[in-house]
Coordinates of C-alpha atoms and ligand atoms in Angstrom, one line a residue:
M1 CA 130.8 -26.0 -179.1
D2 CA 127.7 -24.3 -180.8
K3 CA 129.3 -20.9 -181.0
E4 CA 132.3 -22.5 -182.9
K5 CA 129.6 -24.0 -185.4
E6 CA 128.6 -20.4 -185.9
R7 CA 132.1 -19.1 -186.7
V8 CA 133.0 -17.5 -190.5
I9 CA 136.7 -17.7 -190.9
L10 CA 138.3 -15.7 -193.3
T11 CA 141.8 -14.5 -194.4
G12 CA 143.5 -13.2 -197.5
D13 CA 147.1 -13.1 -198.9
R14 CA 148.5 -10.6 -201.4
P15 CA 149.9 -11.8 -204.4
T16 CA 153.2 -10.1 -204.9
G17 CA 155.2 -13.4 -204.5
R18 CA 155.1 -16.9 -203.6
L19 CA 154.0 -17.5 -199.9
H20 CA 157.0 -17.9 -197.1
I21 CA 157.3 -19.8 -193.6
G22 CA 156.4 -16.3 -192.2
H23 CA 152.9 -16.7 -193.5
F24 CA 152.9 -20.3 -192.7
V25 CA 153.4 -19.8 -188.9
G26 CA 151.5 -16.7 -188.9
S27 CA 148.4 -17.6 -190.6
L28 CA 148.4 -20.7 -192.9
R29 CA 149.2 -23.1 -190.1
N30 CA 146.1 -21.7 -188.1
R31 CA 143.9 -21.8 -191.2
V32 CA 144.7 -25.7 -191.6
A33 CA 144.2 -26.7 -188.4
L34 CA 140.6 -24.8 -188.3
Q35 CA 139.9 -26.5 -191.5
N36 CA 140.7 -30.1 -190.1
E37 CA 138.9 -29.2 -186.8
G38 CA 135.9 -28.5 -188.8
K39 CA 134.1 -26.2 -186.2
Y40 CA 132.9 -23.6 -188.7
K41 CA 130.1 -22.5 -190.5
D42 CA 132.0 -21.2 -193.4
M43 CA 135.7 -20.9 -194.3
F44 CA 137.0 -18.3 -197.0
V45 CA 140.9 -18.0 -198.2
F46 CA 141.2 -15.4 -200.8
I47 CA 144.1 -13.9 -203.1
A48 CA 144.0 -10.2 -202.6
D49 CA 145.2 -9.2 -206.2
A50 CA 143.3 -6.0 -206.1
Q51 CA 145.0 -5.1 -202.7
A52 CA 148.0 -5.9 -204.1
L53 CA 147.4 -3.5 -207.2
T54 CA 147.1 -0.6 -204.6
D55 CA 150.9 -0.6 -204.9
N56 CA 151.9 -2.5 -207.8
M57 CA 149.9 -0.3 -210.3
D58 CA 152.7 0.0 -212.6
N59 CA 153.4 -3.9 -212.5
P60 CA 150.2 -5.8 -213.6
E61 CA 152.1 -8.8 -214.8
K62 CA 153.7 -9.4 -211.3
V63 CA 150.1 -9.8 -209.8
R64 CA 148.8 -11.7 -212.2
Q65 CA 151.7 -14.4 -212.1
N66 CA 151.8 -14.5 -208.4
V67 CA 148.0 -15.5 -208.2
I68 CA 148.7 -19.0 -209.3
E69 CA 151.6 -19.1 -207.1
V70 CA 149.6 -18.5 -204.0
A71 CA 146.8 -20.8 -205.0
L72 CA 149.4 -23.6 -205.3
D73 CA 150.9 -22.7 -202.0
Y74 CA 147.3 -22.8 -200.2
L75 CA 146.8 -26.3 -201.9
S76 CA 150.3 -27.5 -200.8
V77 CA 150.1 -26.4 -197.2
G78 CA 146.8 -28.5 -197.2
L79 CA 143.7 -26.1 -197.7
D80 CA 141.3 -28.4 -199.2
P81 CA 138.5 -26.9 -201.6
D82 CA 136.0 -29.2 -200.6
K83 CA 136.2 -27.6 -197.0
V84 CA 137.3 -24.1 -197.8
T85 CA 136.0 -21.5 -200.4
M86 CA 139.2 -20.0 -202.1
Y87 CA 138.6 -17.1 -204.5
I88 CA 140.3 -13.9 -206.2
Q89 CA 139.3 -10.6 -204.7
S90 CA 139.0 -8.7 -207.8
Q91 CA 136.4 -10.9 -209.3
I92 CA 133.9 -10.0 -206.2
P93 CA 132.6 -6.6 -207.6
E94 CA 130.4 -6.3 -204.6
L95 CA 133.6 -5.7 -202.4
T96 CA 134.5 -2.4 -204.3
E97 CA 130.9 -1.1 -203.8
L98 CA 130.9 -1.7 -199.9
T99 CA 134.6 0.1 -199.8
F100 CA 133.0 3.1 -201.3
Y101 CA 130.0 3.0 -198.8
Y102 CA 132.5 2.5 -195.7
M103 CA 134.7 5.4 -197.0
D104 CA 132.3 7.9 -195.6
L105 CA 132.6 6.3 -192.2
V106 CA 136.3 6.7 -191.7
T107 CA 138.2 9.9 -191.5
V108 CA 141.8 10.6 -193.2
A109 CA 143.2 11.4 -189.6
R110 CA 142.4 7.9 -188.6
L111 CA 143.8 6.4 -191.4
Q112 CA 146.8 8.7 -191.2
R113 CA 147.1 7.3 -187.6
N114 CA 146.8 3.4 -188.6
P115 CA 150.3 2.1 -187.6
T116 CA 150.3 -0.5 -190.4
V117 CA 149.8 1.9 -192.9
K118 CA 152.5 3.9 -191.7
T119 CA 154.9 1.2 -191.4
E120 CA 154.0 0.2 -194.9
M121 CA 154.2 3.6 -196.1
A122 CA 157.9 3.7 -194.9
M123 CA 158.8 0.3 -196.4
R124 CA 157.5 1.2 -199.8
G125 CA 159.2 4.5 -199.7
Y126 CA 156.2 6.7 -199.8
R127 CA 156.1 10.3 -198.9
D128 CA 153.8 11.3 -196.0
S129 CA 150.0 11.2 -196.6
D130 CA 149.9 14.9 -196.5
G131 CA 152.1 15.0 -199.4
E132 CA 154.2 17.8 -198.0
E133 CA 156.6 16.7 -195.4
G134 CA 159.4 14.3 -195.8
D135 CA 161.8 13.3 -198.4
D136 CA 161.0 15.2 -201.7
N137 CA 163.0 11.9 -203.4
K138 CA 160.2 9.7 -202.0
K139 CA 157.2 8.8 -204.2
G140 CA 153.6 10.0 -203.8
M141 CA 151.3 7.5 -202.1
P142 CA 148.5 6.3 -204.4
V143 CA 144.8 7.1 -202.5
G144 CA 144.1 3.4 -203.2
F145 CA 147.0 2.3 -201.0
F146 CA 146.1 5.0 -198.3
T147 CA 142.4 3.6 -198.0
Y148 CA 143.2 -0.2 -198.2
P149 CA 142.4 -0.5 -194.5
I150 CA 138.8 0.4 -195.7
S151 CA 138.7 -2.0 -198.3
Q152 CA 139.9 -4.6 -196.0
A153 CA 137.0 -3.8 -194.0
A154 CA 135.0 -4.7 -197.1
D155 CA 136.7 -8.2 -197.5
I156 CA 136.0 -8.9 -193.9
T157 CA 132.4 -7.7 -193.5
A158 CA 131.0 -8.9 -197.1
F159 CA 131.3 -12.9 -195.5
M160 CA 130.2 -11.7 -192.1
A161 CA 133.5 -13.1 -190.7
T162 CA 133.7 -13.7 -187.2
T163 CA 137.5 -14.9 -187.0
V164 CA 140.3 -13.7 -189.0
P165 CA 143.3 -15.8 -188.6
T166 CA 146.5 -13.5 -189.3
G167 CA 150.1 -12.3 -187.9
D168 CA 150.2 -9.4 -185.6
D169 CA 150.8 -6.8 -188.2
Q170 CA 147.1 -7.0 -189.1
K171 CA 146.1 -6.1 -185.7
P172 CA 145.5 -2.3 -186.5
M173 CA 143.6 -3.9 -189.7
I174 CA 141.0 -5.9 -187.7
E175 CA 140.7 -2.5 -185.1
Q176 CA 139.7 -0.4 -188.2
T177 CA 137.2 -3.1 -189.2
V178 CA 135.7 -3.3 -186.0
E179 CA 135.2 0.4 -185.8
I180 CA 133.6 0.6 -189.2
V181 CA 131.4 -2.1 -188.1
R182 CA 130.4 -0.3 -185.0
R183 CA 129.5 3.1 -186.8
F184 CA 127.9 1.3 -189.5
N185 CA 125.5 -0.6 -187.4
S186 CA 124.9 2.4 -185.0
I187 CA 123.8 4.5 -187.9
Y188 CA 121.9 2.3 -190.1
G189 CA 121.0 -0.7 -187.3
D190 CA 122.6 -4.1 -186.9
T191 CA 123.5 -5.2 -189.7
L192 CA 127.5 -6.2 -189.9
V193 CA 129.2 -8.6 -187.8
E194 CA 132.5 -7.6 -185.7
P195 CA 135.4 -9.8 -186.5
E196 CA 138.1 -11.2 -184.0
I197 CA 141.8 -11.9 -184.9
L198 CA 143.2 -15.2 -184.2
L199 CA 146.7 -15.2 -183.6
P200 CA 149.0 -17.7 -183.3
S201 CA 149.8 -18.8 -179.9
N202 CA 153.5 -18.1 -179.7
A203 CA 155.0 -14.9 -180.0
A204 CA 157.6 -16.0 -182.8
S205 CA 155.0 -17.0 -185.1
Q206 CA 153.0 -13.8 -184.6
R207 CA 155.6 -11.9 -186.7
L208 CA 158.5 -14.1 -187.9
P209 CA 161.6 -12.1 -188.6
G210 CA 163.4 -11.9 -192.0
T211 CA 166.7 -14.3 -192.5
D212 CA 168.6 -10.9 -192.3
G213 CA 167.1 -10.4 -188.8
K214 CA 164.8 -7.5 -189.7
A215 CA 161.7 -7.3 -188.0
K216 CA 159.3 -9.2 -190.3
M217 CA 159.9 -11.7 -193.1
S218 CA 158.4 -9.7 -196.1
K219 CA 158.0 -10.6 -199.7
S220 CA 158.9 -7.0 -200.3
L221 CA 161.9 -7.0 -198.3
G222 CA 163.4 -10.0 -199.7
N223 CA 164.4 -11.9 -196.6
C224 CA 162.3 -14.9 -196.9
I225 CA 162.6 -18.7 -197.0
Y226 CA 159.7 -19.6 -199.4
L227 CA 157.5 -23.0 -198.6
S228 CA 158.5 -24.1 -202.2
E229 CA 161.9 -23.6 -202.1
T230 CA 164.4 -26.6 -203.0
A231 CA 166.1 -28.3 -200.3
E232 CA 169.5 -26.8 -201.2
E233 CA 168.0 -23.3 -201.3
V234 CA 167.0 -24.0 -197.4
H235 CA 170.1 -25.3 -196.6
K236 CA 171.9 -22.1 -197.9
K237 CA 169.8 -19.8 -196.2
V238 CA 169.9 -21.4 -192.9
M239 CA 173.5 -21.3 -193.0
S240 CA 173.9 -18.0 -193.8
M241 CA 171.3 -16.8 -191.2
Y242 CA 172.1 -14.1 -188.4
T243 CA 172.7 -15.6 -185.1
D244 CA 174.7 -13.7 -182.2
P245 CA 177.6 -11.6 -183.5
L246 CA 179.0 -11.7 -179.7
H247 CA 179.2 -15.5 -179.9
L248 CA 182.4 -15.6 -181.6
K249 CA 183.9 -18.9 -179.9
V250 CA 181.9 -21.7 -179.1
T251 CA 183.0 -21.3 -175.5
D252 CA 181.5 -18.0 -175.2
P253 CA 178.0 -17.4 -173.8
G254 CA 175.5 -16.8 -176.6
H255 CA 172.5 -14.4 -176.7
L256 CA 169.0 -15.4 -177.6
E257 CA 167.4 -12.2 -178.1
G258 CA 167.7 -10.9 -181.5
N259 CA 169.1 -14.3 -182.5
T260 CA 166.9 -15.2 -185.6
V261 CA 167.8 -18.8 -185.5
F262 CA 166.4 -19.5 -182.2
T263 CA 163.2 -17.2 -183.1
Y264 CA 162.8 -19.7 -186.0
L265 CA 163.2 -22.4 -183.6
D266 CA 160.4 -21.1 -181.0
A267 CA 158.1 -21.0 -184.0
F268 CA 158.9 -24.5 -185.6
C269 CA 160.7 -27.0 -183.2
T270 CA 158.6 -29.3 -181.1
D271 CA 159.8 -31.7 -178.5
D272 CA 159.6 -34.7 -181.2
H273 CA 161.9 -32.7 -183.3
I274 CA 164.5 -32.3 -180.2
A275 CA 164.2 -36.2 -179.8
R276 CA 164.9 -37.0 -183.4
Y277 CA 167.6 -34.5 -184.2
L278 CA 169.2 -33.7 -180.8
P279 CA 168.5 -36.6 -178.5
E280 CA 171.1 -35.4 -176.0
Y281 CA 168.6 -32.8 -175.1
A282 CA 165.2 -33.4 -173.6
C283 CA 163.8 -30.0 -175.0
L284 CA 164.2 -26.7 -176.9
D285 CA 164.9 -24.8 -173.2
E286 CA 167.6 -27.0 -172.6
V287 CA 169.4 -26.5 -176.0
K288 CA 168.8 -22.8 -175.0
A289 CA 170.4 -23.1 -171.6
H290 CA 173.5 -24.9 -173.1
Y291 CA 173.9 -21.7 -175.7
T292 CA 173.6 -19.0 -173.2
R293 CA 176.0 -21.0 -170.7
G294 CA 178.6 -21.2 -173.5
G295 CA 179.8 -24.3 -175.0
L296 CA 177.3 -24.9 -177.9
G297 CA 178.4 -23.7 -181.6
D298 CA 176.2 -21.9 -183.9
M299 CA 176.7 -24.6 -186.7
K300 CA 174.9 -27.1 -184.2
V301 CA 171.8 -25.0 -183.8
K302 CA 171.6 -24.1 -187.5
R303 CA 171.6 -27.8 -188.2
L304 CA 168.9 -28.4 -185.8
L305 CA 167.1 -25.8 -187.5
E306 CA 167.7 -27.3 -191.0
N307 CA 166.7 -30.5 -190.0
V308 CA 163.4 -29.2 -188.6
L309 CA 162.6 -26.9 -191.5
Q310 CA 163.4 -29.4 -194.2
E311 CA 161.3 -31.9 -192.3
T312 CA 158.3 -29.3 -192.3
L313 CA 158.8 -28.3 -195.9
E314 CA 159.2 -31.4 -197.7
P315 CA 155.8 -32.7 -197.5
I316 CA 154.6 -29.2 -198.8
R317 CA 157.0 -28.9 -201.8
N318 CA 156.0 -32.5 -202.7
R319 CA 152.2 -31.6 -202.7
R320 CA 153.1 -28.5 -204.8
A321 CA 154.6 -30.8 -207.3
G322 CA 151.3 -32.8 -207.8
F323 CA 149.3 -30.1 -208.1
E324 CA 151.6 -28.1 -210.4
K325 CA 150.7 -30.9 -213.2
D326 CA 147.1 -29.5 -213.4
I327 CA 147.2 -25.9 -213.6
P328 CA 143.8 -25.5 -215.5
A329 CA 142.3 -27.4 -212.5
V330 CA 143.9 -24.9 -209.8
Y331 CA 142.3 -22.1 -211.8
E332 CA 139.0 -23.8 -212.3
M333 CA 138.6 -24.1 -208.4
L334 CA 139.4 -20.6 -208.1
R335 CA 136.8 -19.8 -210.5
Q336 CA 134.2 -21.8 -208.6
G337 CA 135.1 -20.5 -205.5
S338 CA 135.0 -16.9 -206.9
L339 CA 131.5 -17.9 -207.9
K340 CA 130.3 -19.1 -204.6
A341 CA 132.1 -16.3 -202.6
R342 CA 130.2 -13.5 -204.9
E343 CA 126.9 -14.8 -203.9
T344 CA 127.6 -14.6 -200.4
A345 CA 129.0 -10.9 -201.0
A346 CA 126.1 -9.9 -202.9
D347 CA 123.7 -11.0 -200.3
T348 CA 125.6 -8.9 -197.8
L349 CA 125.6 -5.9 -200.3
S350 CA 121.9 -5.9 -200.8
R351 CA 121.2 -6.3 -196.7
V352 CA 123.9 -3.2 -196.5
K353 CA 121.8 -1.2 -199.3
K354 CA 118.6 -1.8 -197.5
A355 CA 119.9 -0.6 -194.1
M356 CA 121.6 2.7 -195.9
K357 CA 118.1 3.1 -197.5
I358 CA 119.4 2.8 -201.0
D359 CA 117.3 0.1 -202.1
Y360 CA 114.7 1.9 -204.2
F361 CA 113.5 -0.8 -206.4
D362 CA 113.4 -3.3 -204.0
D363 CA 110.9 -1.2 -201.6
V364 CA 107.5 -1.3 -202.7
D365 CA 106.3 0.9 -199.8
L366 CA 108.5 3.7 -201.0
I367 CA 107.1 3.7 -204.4
A368 CA 103.6 3.5 -203.0
E369 CA 104.3 6.1 -200.4
Q370 CA 105.7 8.3 -202.9
A371 CA 102.7 8.0 -205.3
R372 CA 100.2 8.7 -202.5
R373 CA 102.1 12.1 -201.6
Y374 CA 101.9 12.9 -205.4
G375 CA 98.2 11.6 -205.8
S376 CA 99.2 9.5 -208.6
R377 CA 98.4 5.7 -209.1
Ligands
LIG401 P1 154.0 -7.8 -198.9 O1 155.4 -7.6 -198.5 O2 153.5 -7.5 -200.2 O3 152.9 -7.1 -197.9 P2 153.9 -10.0 -196.8 O4 154.9 -10.8 -197.1 O5 153.6 -9.2 -195.6 O6 153.4 -9.3 -198.4 P3 150.9 -10.4 -196.7 O7 150.1 -11.0 -198.1 O8 150.9 -8.9 -196.8 O9 152.5 -10.8 -196.8 O10 150.5 -10.9 -195.7 C1 149.5 -12.3 -195.6 C2 149.3 -12.9 -194.3 O11 150.4 -13.4 -193.7 C3 149.0 -12.1 -193.2 O12 147.8 -12.4 -192.5 C4 150.2 -11.6 -192.3 O13 149.7 -11.4 -191.3 C5 150.9 -13.0 -192.4 N1 152.3 -12.7 -192.3 C6 153.0 -11.9 -193.3 N2 154.0 -12.2 -193.0 C7 154.4 -12.4 -191.9 C8 155.5 -12.8 -191.0 N3 156.5 -12.6 -191.0 N4 155.0 -13.5 -189.5 C9 153.8 -13.7 -189.2 N5 152.5 -13.4 -190.2 C10 153.0 -12.9 -191.4
LIG402 MG1 152.2 -7.2 -196.2

């Protein structure tokens, strides 16, 4: 109990598009639950615009436009500025300074091995990080993109975060941060806090696939159902979703593996939903058993999913409409949050600089000692 009250919870999202249902089940839902439980010392949620620029340097307008979209999505899922500090990453210059110092604690080889960096490099069409191998038609990778796991370590440690609620794509990032923390503390003395990842409890939510059945729903892949989507768009997207290509006739046995409609049901559907929308079954497992046995059509399953998603998204959509009526207030909330976050980050930075012995002007003993050495006043 007490330990829970010592928790500092932190996560961020890149302003490269509106947030989607993958963000919701992977991270936002956990954040709102943690906020409402209230068992924490501090909670931070930030818009990672500086990180988004590492692979969108040529498109600053995209990042700028999406800051407000992400903020509206935060408010619409129920994050409350009275309980959570929401801020914009680039407005905290202390993070850049921390990143610079942490860069000395990580090798190039270690970054090259980072699985998330590898996947994302491929997704963005970047050439291998040694710049030589691979297809010459591919783009070169910006140094800032290559080193973003280090800046992520700064994002986390600047707030002494203990708990990071994210999807499982972020596992290697948290591991990288833990390594940096350990290395820093072993060289400079106990200063930084080791974070832990907080994953959603069910596997479907840890990495929700895209509507095209691809491994991950992602803004960059254009395979998303956005939280702010209209009811009509949700309907269209669900109806055109990938199911089981072998399930041609209703009577054919269906397969659950790789069947995105069932993966989404795993992430969203509760027994209450089943009672409301398909009362002839007691739970989702019964629906699955019928599908695999044969005799249950894809349309019926899709209609169940659509009902569940519409029920989940409708209140989010309505809350968003309310916040959209006062956009200046949303920017003001972010400004206040950024000011508050900056105080915490500045405090950590000064502790880091002291540990690294680069706090010359604050160290009266140092000045006195040098003065004595030189026999001056
Ligand atoms: P981009 O394509 O720009 O990287 P993204 O859709 O991957 O965007 P991020 O901003 O990188 O989104 O991710 C923000 C948070 O949402 C992270 O904590 C990540 O783990 C989580 N998340 C993103 N996509 C999914 C998903 N499909 N399933 C579960 N969690 C996800
Ligand atoms: Mg991502």
